[in-house]
Coordinates of C-alpha atoms in Angstrom, one line a residue:
Chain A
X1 CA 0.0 0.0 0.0
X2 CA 1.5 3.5 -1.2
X3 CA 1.6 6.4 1.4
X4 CA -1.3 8.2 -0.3
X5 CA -3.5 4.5 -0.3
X6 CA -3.0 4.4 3.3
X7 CA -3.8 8.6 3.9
X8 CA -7.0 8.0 1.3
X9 CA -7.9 4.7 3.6
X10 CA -12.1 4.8 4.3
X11 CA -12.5 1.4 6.7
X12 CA -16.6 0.3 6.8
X13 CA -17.9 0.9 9.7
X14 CA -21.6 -0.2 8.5
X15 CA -23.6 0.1 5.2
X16 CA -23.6 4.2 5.6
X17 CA -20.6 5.1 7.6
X18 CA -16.7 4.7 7.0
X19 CA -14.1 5.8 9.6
X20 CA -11.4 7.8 7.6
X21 CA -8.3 9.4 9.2
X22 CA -7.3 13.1 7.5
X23 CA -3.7 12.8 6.8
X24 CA -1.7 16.1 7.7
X25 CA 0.3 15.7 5.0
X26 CA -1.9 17.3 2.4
X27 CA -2.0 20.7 4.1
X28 CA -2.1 23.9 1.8
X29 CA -0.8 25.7 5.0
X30 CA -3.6 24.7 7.5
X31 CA -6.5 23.8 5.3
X32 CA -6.3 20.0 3.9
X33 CA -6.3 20.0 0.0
X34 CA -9.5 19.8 -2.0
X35 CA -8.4 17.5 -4.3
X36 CA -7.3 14.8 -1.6
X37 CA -10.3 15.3 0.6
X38 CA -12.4 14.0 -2.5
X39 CA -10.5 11.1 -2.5
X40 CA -10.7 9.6 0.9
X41 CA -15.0 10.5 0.3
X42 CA -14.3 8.6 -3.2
X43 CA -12.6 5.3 -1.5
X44 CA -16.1 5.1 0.7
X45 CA -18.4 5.6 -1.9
X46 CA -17.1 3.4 -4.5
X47 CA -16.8 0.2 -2.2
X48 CA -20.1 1.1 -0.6
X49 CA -20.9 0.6 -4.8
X50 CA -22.0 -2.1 -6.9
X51 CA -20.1 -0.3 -9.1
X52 CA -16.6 0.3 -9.7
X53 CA -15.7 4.1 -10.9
X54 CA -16.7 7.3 -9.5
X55 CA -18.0 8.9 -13.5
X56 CA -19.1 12.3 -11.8
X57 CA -18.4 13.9 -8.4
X58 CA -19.9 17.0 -7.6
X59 CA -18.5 18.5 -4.5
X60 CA -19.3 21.4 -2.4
X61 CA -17.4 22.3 0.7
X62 CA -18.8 24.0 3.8
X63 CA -15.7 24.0 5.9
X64 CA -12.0 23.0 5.9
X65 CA -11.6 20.0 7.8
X66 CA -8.9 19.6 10.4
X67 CA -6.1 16.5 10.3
X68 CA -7.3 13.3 12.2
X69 CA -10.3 11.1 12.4
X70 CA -13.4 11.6 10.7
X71 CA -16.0 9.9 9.1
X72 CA -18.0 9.7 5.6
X73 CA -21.5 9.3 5.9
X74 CA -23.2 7.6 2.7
X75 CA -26.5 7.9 1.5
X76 CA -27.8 6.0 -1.5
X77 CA -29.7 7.4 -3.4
X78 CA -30.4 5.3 -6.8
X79 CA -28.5 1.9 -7.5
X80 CA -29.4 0.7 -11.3
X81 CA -27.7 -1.8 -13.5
X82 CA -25.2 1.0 -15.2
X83 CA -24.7 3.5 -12.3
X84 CA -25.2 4.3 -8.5
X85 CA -25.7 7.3 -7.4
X86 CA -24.8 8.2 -3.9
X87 CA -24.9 11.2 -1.4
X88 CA -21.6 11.3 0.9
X89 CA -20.9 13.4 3.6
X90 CA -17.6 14.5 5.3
X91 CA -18.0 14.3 9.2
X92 CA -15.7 15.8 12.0
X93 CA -17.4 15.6 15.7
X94 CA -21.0 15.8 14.2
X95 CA -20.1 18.6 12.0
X96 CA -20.5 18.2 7.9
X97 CA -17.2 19.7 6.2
X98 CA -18.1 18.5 2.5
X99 CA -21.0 17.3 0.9
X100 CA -20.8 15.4 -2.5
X101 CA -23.1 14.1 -4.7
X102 CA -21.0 10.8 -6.9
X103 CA -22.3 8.5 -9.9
X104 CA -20.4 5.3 -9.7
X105 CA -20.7 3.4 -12.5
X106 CA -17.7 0.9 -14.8
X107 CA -16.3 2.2 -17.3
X108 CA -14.4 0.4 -20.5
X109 CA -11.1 0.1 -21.8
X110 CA -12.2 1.1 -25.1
X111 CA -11.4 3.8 -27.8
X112 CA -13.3 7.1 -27.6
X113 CA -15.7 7.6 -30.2
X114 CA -15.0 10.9 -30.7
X115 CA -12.0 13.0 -28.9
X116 CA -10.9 16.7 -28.8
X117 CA -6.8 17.1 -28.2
X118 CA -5.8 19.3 -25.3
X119 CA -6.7 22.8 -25.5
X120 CA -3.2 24.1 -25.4
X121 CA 0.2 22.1 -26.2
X122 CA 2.1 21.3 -23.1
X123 CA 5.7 21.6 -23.5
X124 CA 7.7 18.3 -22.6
X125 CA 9.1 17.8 -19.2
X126 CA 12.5 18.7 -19.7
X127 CA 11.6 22.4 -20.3
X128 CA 9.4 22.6 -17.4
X129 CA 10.2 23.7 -14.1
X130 CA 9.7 22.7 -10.2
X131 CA 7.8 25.4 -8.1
X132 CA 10.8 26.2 -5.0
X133 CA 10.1 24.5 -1.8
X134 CA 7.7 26.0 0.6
X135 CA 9.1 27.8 3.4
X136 CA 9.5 25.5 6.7
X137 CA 6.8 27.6 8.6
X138 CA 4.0 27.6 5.7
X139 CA 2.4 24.7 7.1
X140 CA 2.5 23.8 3.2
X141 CA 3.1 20.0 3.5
X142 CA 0.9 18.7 0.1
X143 CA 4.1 20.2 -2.1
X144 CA 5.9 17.2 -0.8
X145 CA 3.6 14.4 -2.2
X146 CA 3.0 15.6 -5.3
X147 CA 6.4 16.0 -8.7
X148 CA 4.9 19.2 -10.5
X149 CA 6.7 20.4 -13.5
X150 CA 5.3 23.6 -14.6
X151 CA 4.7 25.3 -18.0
X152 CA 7.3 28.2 -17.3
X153 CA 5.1 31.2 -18.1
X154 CA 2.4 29.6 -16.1
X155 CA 4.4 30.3 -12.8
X156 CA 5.7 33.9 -14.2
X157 CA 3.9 34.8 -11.0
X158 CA 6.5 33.6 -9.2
X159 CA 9.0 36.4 -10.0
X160 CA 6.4 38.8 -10.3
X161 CA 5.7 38.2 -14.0
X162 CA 1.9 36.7 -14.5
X163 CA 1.0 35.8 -17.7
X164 CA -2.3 38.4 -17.0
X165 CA -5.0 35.8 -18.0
X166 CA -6.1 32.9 -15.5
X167 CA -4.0 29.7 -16.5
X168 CA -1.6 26.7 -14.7
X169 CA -0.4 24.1 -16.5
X170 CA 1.8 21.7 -14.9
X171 CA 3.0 18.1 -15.5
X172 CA 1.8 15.9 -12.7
X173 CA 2.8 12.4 -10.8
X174 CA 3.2 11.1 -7.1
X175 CA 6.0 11.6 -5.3
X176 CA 6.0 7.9 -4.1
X177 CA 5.7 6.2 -7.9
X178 CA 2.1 5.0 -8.2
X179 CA 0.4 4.6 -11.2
X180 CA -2.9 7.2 -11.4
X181 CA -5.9 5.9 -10.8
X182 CA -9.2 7.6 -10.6
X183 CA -8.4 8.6 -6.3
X184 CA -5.1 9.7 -7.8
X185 CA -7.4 11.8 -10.2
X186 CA -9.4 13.2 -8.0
X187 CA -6.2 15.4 -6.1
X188 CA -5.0 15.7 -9.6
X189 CA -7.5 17.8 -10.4
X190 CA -7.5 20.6 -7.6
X191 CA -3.5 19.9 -7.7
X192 CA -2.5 23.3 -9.5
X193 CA -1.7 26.6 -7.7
X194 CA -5.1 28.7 -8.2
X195 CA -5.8 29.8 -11.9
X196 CA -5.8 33.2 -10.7
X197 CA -2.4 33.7 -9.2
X198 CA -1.1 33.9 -13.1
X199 CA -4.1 37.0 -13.4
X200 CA -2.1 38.7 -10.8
X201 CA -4.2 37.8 -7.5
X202 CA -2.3 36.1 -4.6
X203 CA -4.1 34.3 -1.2
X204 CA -6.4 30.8 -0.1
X205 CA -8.8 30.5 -3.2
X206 CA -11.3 28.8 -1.3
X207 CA -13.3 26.5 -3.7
X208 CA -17.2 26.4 -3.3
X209 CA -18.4 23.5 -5.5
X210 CA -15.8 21.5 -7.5
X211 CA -17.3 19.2 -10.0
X212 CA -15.4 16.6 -11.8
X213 CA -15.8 13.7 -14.1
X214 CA -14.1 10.9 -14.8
X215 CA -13.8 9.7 -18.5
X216 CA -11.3 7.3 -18.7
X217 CA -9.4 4.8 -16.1
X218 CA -5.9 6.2 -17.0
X219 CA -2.4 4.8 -18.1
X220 CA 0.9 4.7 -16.1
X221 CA 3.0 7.4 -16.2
X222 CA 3.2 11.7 -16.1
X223 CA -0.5 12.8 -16.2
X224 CA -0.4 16.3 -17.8
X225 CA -2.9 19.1 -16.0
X226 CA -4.6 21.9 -17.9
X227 CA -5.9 24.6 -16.0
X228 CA -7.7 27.9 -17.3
X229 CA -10.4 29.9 -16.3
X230 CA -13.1 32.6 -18.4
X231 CA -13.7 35.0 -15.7
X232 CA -12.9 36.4 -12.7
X233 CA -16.2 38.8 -11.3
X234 CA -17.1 40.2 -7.9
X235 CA -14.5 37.5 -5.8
X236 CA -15.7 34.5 -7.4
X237 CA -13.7 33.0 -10.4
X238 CA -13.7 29.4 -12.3
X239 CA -11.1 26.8 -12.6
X240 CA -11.0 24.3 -15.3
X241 CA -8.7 21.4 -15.3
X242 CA -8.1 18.8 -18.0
X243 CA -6.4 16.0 -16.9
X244 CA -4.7 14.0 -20.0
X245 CA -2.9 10.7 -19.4
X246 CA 0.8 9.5 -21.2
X247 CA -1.6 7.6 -23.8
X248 CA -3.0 11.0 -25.1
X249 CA -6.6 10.4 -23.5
X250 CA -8.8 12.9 -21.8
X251 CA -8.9 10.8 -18.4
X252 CA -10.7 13.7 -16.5
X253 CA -12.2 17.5 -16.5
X254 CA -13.0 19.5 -13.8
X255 CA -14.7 22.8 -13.3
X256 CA -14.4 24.6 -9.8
X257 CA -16.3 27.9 -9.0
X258 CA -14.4 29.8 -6.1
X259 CA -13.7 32.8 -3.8
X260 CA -10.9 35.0 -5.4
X261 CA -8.7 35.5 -2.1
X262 CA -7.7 38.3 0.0
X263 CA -4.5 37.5 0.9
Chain B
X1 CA -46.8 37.0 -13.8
X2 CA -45.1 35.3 -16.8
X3 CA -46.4 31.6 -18.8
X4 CA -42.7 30.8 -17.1
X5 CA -42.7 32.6 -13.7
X6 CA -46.2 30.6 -13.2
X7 CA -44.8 27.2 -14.7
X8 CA -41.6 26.9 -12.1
X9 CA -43.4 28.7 -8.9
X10 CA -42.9 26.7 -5.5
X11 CA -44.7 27.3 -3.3
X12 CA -43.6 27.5 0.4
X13 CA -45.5 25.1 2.7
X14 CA -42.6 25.0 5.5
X15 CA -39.2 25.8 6.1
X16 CA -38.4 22.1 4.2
X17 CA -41.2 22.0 1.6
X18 CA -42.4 23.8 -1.0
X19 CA -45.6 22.6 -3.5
X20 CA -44.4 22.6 -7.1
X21 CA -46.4 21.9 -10.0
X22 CA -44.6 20.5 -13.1
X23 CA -46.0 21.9 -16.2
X24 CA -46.3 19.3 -19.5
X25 CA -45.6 22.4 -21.5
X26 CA -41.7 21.3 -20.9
X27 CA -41.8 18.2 -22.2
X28 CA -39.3 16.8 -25.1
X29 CA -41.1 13.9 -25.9
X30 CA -42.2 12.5 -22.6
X31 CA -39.4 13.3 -19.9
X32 CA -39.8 17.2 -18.9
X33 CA -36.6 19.2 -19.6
X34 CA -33.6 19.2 -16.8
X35 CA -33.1 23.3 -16.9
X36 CA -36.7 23.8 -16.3
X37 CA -36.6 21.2 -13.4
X38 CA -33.7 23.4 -12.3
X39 CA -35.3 26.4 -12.4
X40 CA -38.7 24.7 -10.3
X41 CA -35.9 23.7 -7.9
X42 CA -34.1 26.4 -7.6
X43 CA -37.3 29.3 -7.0
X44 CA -37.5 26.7 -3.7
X45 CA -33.9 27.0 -2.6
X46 CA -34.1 30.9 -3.2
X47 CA -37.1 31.6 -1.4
X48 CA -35.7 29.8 1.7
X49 CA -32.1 31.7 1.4
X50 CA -31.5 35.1 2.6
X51 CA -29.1 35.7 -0.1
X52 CA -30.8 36.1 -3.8
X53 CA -29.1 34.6 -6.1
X54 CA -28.4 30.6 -7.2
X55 CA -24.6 31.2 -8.0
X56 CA -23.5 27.5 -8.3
X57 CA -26.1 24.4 -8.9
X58 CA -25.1 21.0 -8.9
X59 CA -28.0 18.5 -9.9
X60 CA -27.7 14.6 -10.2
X61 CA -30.7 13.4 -12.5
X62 CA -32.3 10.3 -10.8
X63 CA -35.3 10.0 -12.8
X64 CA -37.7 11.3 -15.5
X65 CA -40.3 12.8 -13.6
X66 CA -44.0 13.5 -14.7
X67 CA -45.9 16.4 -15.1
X68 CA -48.3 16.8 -11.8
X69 CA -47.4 18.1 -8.7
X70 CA -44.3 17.2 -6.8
X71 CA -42.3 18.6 -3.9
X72 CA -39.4 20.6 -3.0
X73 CA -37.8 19.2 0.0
X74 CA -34.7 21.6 1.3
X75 CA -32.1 20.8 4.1
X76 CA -29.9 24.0 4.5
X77 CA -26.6 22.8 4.9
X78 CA -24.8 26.0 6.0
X79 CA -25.7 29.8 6.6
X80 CA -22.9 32.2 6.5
X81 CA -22.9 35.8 5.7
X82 CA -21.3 35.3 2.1
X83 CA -23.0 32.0 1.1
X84 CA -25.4 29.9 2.2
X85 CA -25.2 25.5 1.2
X86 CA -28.7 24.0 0.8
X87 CA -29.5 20.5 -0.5
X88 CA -32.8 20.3 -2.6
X89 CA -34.8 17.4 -3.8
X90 CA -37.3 16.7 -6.4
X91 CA -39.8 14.3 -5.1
X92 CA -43.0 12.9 -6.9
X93 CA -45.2 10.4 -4.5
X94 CA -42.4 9.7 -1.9
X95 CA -39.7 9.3 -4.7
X96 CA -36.5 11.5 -5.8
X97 CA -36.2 12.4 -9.0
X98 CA -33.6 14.8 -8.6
X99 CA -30.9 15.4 -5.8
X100 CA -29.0 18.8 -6.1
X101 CA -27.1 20.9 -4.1
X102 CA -26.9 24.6 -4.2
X103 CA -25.0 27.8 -3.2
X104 CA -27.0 31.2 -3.3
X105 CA -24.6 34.3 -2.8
X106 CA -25.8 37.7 -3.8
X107 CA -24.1 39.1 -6.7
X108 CA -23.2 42.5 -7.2
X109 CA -23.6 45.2 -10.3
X110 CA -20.1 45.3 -11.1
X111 CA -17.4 45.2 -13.9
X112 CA -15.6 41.7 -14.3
X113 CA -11.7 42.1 -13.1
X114 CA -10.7 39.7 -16.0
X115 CA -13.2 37.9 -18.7
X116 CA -12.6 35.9 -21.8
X117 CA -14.5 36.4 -24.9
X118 CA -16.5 34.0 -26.1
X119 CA -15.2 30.4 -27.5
X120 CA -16.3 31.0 -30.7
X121 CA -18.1 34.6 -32.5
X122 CA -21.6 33.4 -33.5
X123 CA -23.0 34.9 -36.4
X124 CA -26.0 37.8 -35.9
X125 CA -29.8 36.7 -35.5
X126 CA -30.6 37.6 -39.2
X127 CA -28.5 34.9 -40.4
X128 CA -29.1 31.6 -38.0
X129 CA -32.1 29.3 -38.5
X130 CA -35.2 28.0 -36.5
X131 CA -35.6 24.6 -36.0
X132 CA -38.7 23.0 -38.2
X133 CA -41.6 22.3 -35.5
X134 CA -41.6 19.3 -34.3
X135 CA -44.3 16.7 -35.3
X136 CA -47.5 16.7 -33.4
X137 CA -47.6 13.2 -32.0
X138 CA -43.6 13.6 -30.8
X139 CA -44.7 15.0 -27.6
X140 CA -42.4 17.5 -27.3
X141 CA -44.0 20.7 -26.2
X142 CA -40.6 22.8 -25.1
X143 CA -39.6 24.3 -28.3
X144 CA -43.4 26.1 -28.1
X145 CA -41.8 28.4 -24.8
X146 CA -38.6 29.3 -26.6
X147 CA -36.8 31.0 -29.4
X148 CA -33.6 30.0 -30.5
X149 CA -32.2 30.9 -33.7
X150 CA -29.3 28.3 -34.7
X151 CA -25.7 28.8 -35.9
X152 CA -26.3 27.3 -39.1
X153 CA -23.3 24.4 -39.6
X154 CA -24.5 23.0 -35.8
X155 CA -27.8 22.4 -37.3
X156 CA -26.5 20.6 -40.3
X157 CA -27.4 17.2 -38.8
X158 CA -31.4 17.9 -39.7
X159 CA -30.5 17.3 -42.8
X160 CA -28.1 14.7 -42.7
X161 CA -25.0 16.7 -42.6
X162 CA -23.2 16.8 -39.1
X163 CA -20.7 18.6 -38.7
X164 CA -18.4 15.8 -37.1
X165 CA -17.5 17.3 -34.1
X166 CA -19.9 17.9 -30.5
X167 CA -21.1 21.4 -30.8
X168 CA -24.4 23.2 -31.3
X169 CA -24.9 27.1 -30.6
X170 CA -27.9 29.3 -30.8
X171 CA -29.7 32.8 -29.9
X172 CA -32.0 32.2 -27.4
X173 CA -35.0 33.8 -25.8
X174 CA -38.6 33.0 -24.5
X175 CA -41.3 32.9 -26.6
X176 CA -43.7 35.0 -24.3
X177 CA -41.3 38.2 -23.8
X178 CA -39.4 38.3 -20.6
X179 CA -36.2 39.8 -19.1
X180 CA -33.4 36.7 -18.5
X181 CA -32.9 35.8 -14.8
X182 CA -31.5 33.0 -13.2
X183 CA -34.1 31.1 -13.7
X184 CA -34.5 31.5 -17.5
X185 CA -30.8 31.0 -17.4
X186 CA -31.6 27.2 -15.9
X187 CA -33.6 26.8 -18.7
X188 CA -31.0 27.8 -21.1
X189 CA -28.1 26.1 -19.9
X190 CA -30.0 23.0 -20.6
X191 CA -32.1 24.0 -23.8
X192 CA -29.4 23.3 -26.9
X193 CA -30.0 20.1 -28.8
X194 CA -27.2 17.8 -27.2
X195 CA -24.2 18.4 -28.5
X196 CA -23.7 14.6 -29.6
X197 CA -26.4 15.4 -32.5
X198 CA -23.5 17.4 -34.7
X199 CA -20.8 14.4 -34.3
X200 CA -23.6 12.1 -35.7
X201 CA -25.4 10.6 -33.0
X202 CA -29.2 10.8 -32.1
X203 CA -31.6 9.7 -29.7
X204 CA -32.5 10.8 -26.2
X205 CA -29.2 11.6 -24.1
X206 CA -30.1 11.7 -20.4
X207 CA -28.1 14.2 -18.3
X208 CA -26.4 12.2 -15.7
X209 CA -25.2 15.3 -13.6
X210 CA -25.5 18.9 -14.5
X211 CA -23.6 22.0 -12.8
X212 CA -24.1 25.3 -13.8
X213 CA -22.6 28.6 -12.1
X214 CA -24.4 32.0 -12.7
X215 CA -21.8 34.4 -13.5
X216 CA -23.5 37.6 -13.5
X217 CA -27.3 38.8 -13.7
X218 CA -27.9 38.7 -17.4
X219 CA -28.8 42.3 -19.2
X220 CA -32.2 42.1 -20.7
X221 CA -32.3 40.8 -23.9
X222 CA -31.2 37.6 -26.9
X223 CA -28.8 35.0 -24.8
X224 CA -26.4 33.4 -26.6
X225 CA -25.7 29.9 -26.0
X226 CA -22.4 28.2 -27.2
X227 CA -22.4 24.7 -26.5
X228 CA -19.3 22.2 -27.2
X229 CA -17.7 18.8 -26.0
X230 CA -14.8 17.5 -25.4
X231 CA -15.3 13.6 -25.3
X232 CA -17.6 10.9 -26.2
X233 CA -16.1 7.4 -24.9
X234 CA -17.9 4.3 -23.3
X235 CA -21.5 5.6 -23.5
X236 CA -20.9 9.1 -22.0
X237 CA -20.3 12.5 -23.3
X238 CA -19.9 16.2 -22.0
X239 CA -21.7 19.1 -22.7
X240 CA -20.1 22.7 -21.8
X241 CA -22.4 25.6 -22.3
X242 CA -21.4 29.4 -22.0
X243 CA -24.4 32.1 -22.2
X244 CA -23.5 35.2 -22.8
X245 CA -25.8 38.3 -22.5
X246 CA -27.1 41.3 -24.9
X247 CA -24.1 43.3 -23.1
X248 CA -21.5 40.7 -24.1
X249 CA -21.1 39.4 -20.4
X250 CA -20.6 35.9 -19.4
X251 CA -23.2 35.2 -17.4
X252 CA -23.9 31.5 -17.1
X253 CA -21.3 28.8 -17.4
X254 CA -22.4 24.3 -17.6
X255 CA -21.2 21.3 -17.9
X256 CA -23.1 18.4 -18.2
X257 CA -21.8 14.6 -18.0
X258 CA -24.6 12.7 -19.9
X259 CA -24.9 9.0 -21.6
X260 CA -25.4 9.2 -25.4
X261 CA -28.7 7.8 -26.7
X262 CA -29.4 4.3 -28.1
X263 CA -31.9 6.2 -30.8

């Protein structure tokens, strides 16, 4: 079992609740990670399934949860022969943190009938670059399970040069080599530093709903991260994320309303 | 009171409930039509809110329901001063038919800090094209509430020439004459031919989940609806729509995950 298996670990409790334990090593510098929360609710919900993928999760979250126990609390609400749909809840001490709506269902290994390529060309690994380590006292501890090679004028914001328009683009794998998978997915896609930091903006982008779907069960190797937004109005903004695998397949998308921060 | 306002009212019965009364006047050939079931659900969740405005929806569609009367049934999640989290079903005789969850914010009056144009320029009014009526015995009775005036090429499948790729764009208004609000904007995110009918494909194409963000209170006047995929693989496709306003403003923003039709 990989490190992020074990912090993504939901252990049945009954039909409707799973014990879960929030790993403190996915911190963006107190709050956990969007992207990793999703998973540990995804690991309940799909073996509480008769099916095997989670094909759309739509989540939107109340509260940051803290590190340490918690539980999911599942709710089905449709099981049919091609999908199950299910309402899971995120749990600390009585108090809901995120609540998700998930259609399970199994999906193919088969060739797409029709496919779009990514919406901007990624250049290859070796002219990307690393974000610097966060500072010891950021609390930032998610940097450190995660290889990110980024698009170099996508981190312009960095040195104080944003590109002006919302975008992050980033090559993506575990730091403990794992081959994706759709939990792997699911902090894939809320991975990237907020679109917005490249349109100038800077502080927590706390996400309000973040909806994503899973199209296909993806190959080993770099998954490649496309993020971009359309606009950015009265402290709310979008993030989109396409998540293509080393095969050259559209594996997930993503769409994320959030608060533009103030920091 | 318009044909519309009267066809998605809800009325309040208590804190949890609200009568609804689903109007066959919505129907594309038996099911009713998943924006107008947004819109019924969402006058529920507004009315119970203190804040106005339905700024992100997510909806997971269980069912088809009927025309009749149905109920509303609300469970606020969270009340804060920016946002309030409420979880609304749509229940017909003691069963779902649609579980969604839903963030109302108010939204200001105020310039965009950063917006895209649109995806693609549409050509003026003058020059796009009705669609035929449909046949009397087909049931469908939702193209009678609307106008929409078709980009030519993403209509080309009527007559047996599809363009190839997922796409389909249009003008759009109400018949009756009516400012666009949130609600109409339900309506429209969810009122395009599916995109699946311009690579080639036909037949019904039940939305699986749909999530819509409302971007901006739409100026009065034509909506314009741009509608695209990216993927269509195992059974599934996506749907994005953008709706842009009379002022040029991006004011609604969907994605739907949905499974192509066996027609």
């Amino acid at each position: 079992m990989t490190k992020f298996d074990e912090a993504t670990q939901a252990i049945r409790v009954d039909e409707s609740t799973y014990d879960v334990c929030l790993d403190p090593g996915y911190s963006i510098g107190g709050p956990l990670n969007g992207g990793y929360l999703m998973a540990v609710l995804l690991r309940a919900v799909v073996d509480a399934s008769p099916h095997e993928h989670p094909v759309t999760t739509s989540a939107q979250f109340l509260r940051a949860p803290r590190p340490g126990p918690g539980q999911v609390r599942l709710e089905q609400i449709k099981t049919g022969r091609t999908a199950t749909m299910t309402r899971a809840t995120l749990v600390q001490e009585g108090t809901s943190f995120i609540e998700a709506l998930v259609t399970t269902a199994t999906l193919g290994d088969v060739a797409p009938d029709w496919t779009d390529g990514p919406s901007v060309a990624m250049p290859p690994v070796e002219r990307c670059l690393k974000l610097p380590d966060p500072s010891p006292g950021s609390g930032i501890t998610l940097n450190a399970q995660m290889e990110m090679l980024f698009d170099p004028p996508t981190v312009g914001w960095l040195d104080g040069r944003p590109t002006g328009r919302p975008e992050s683009r980033a090559h993506f794998r575990l730091a403990e080599p794992q081959d994706p998978d759709p939990y792997v997915l699911a902090l894939a896609v809320d991975a990237l530093p907020p679109v917005v930091f490249s349109a100038g903006m800077r502080g927590w982008a706390p996400t309000v709903d973040l909806t994503w779907h899973l199209r296909a069960l993806p190959a080993p190797g770099w998954l490649t991260l496309i993020g971009s937004g359309r606009l950015i109005s009265d402290g709310w903004f979008d993030e989109d994320v396409e998540v293509w695998d080393s095969a050259g397949r559209l594996v997930a998308q993503s769409r994320q309303l959030a608060r533009v921060g103030r920091g």
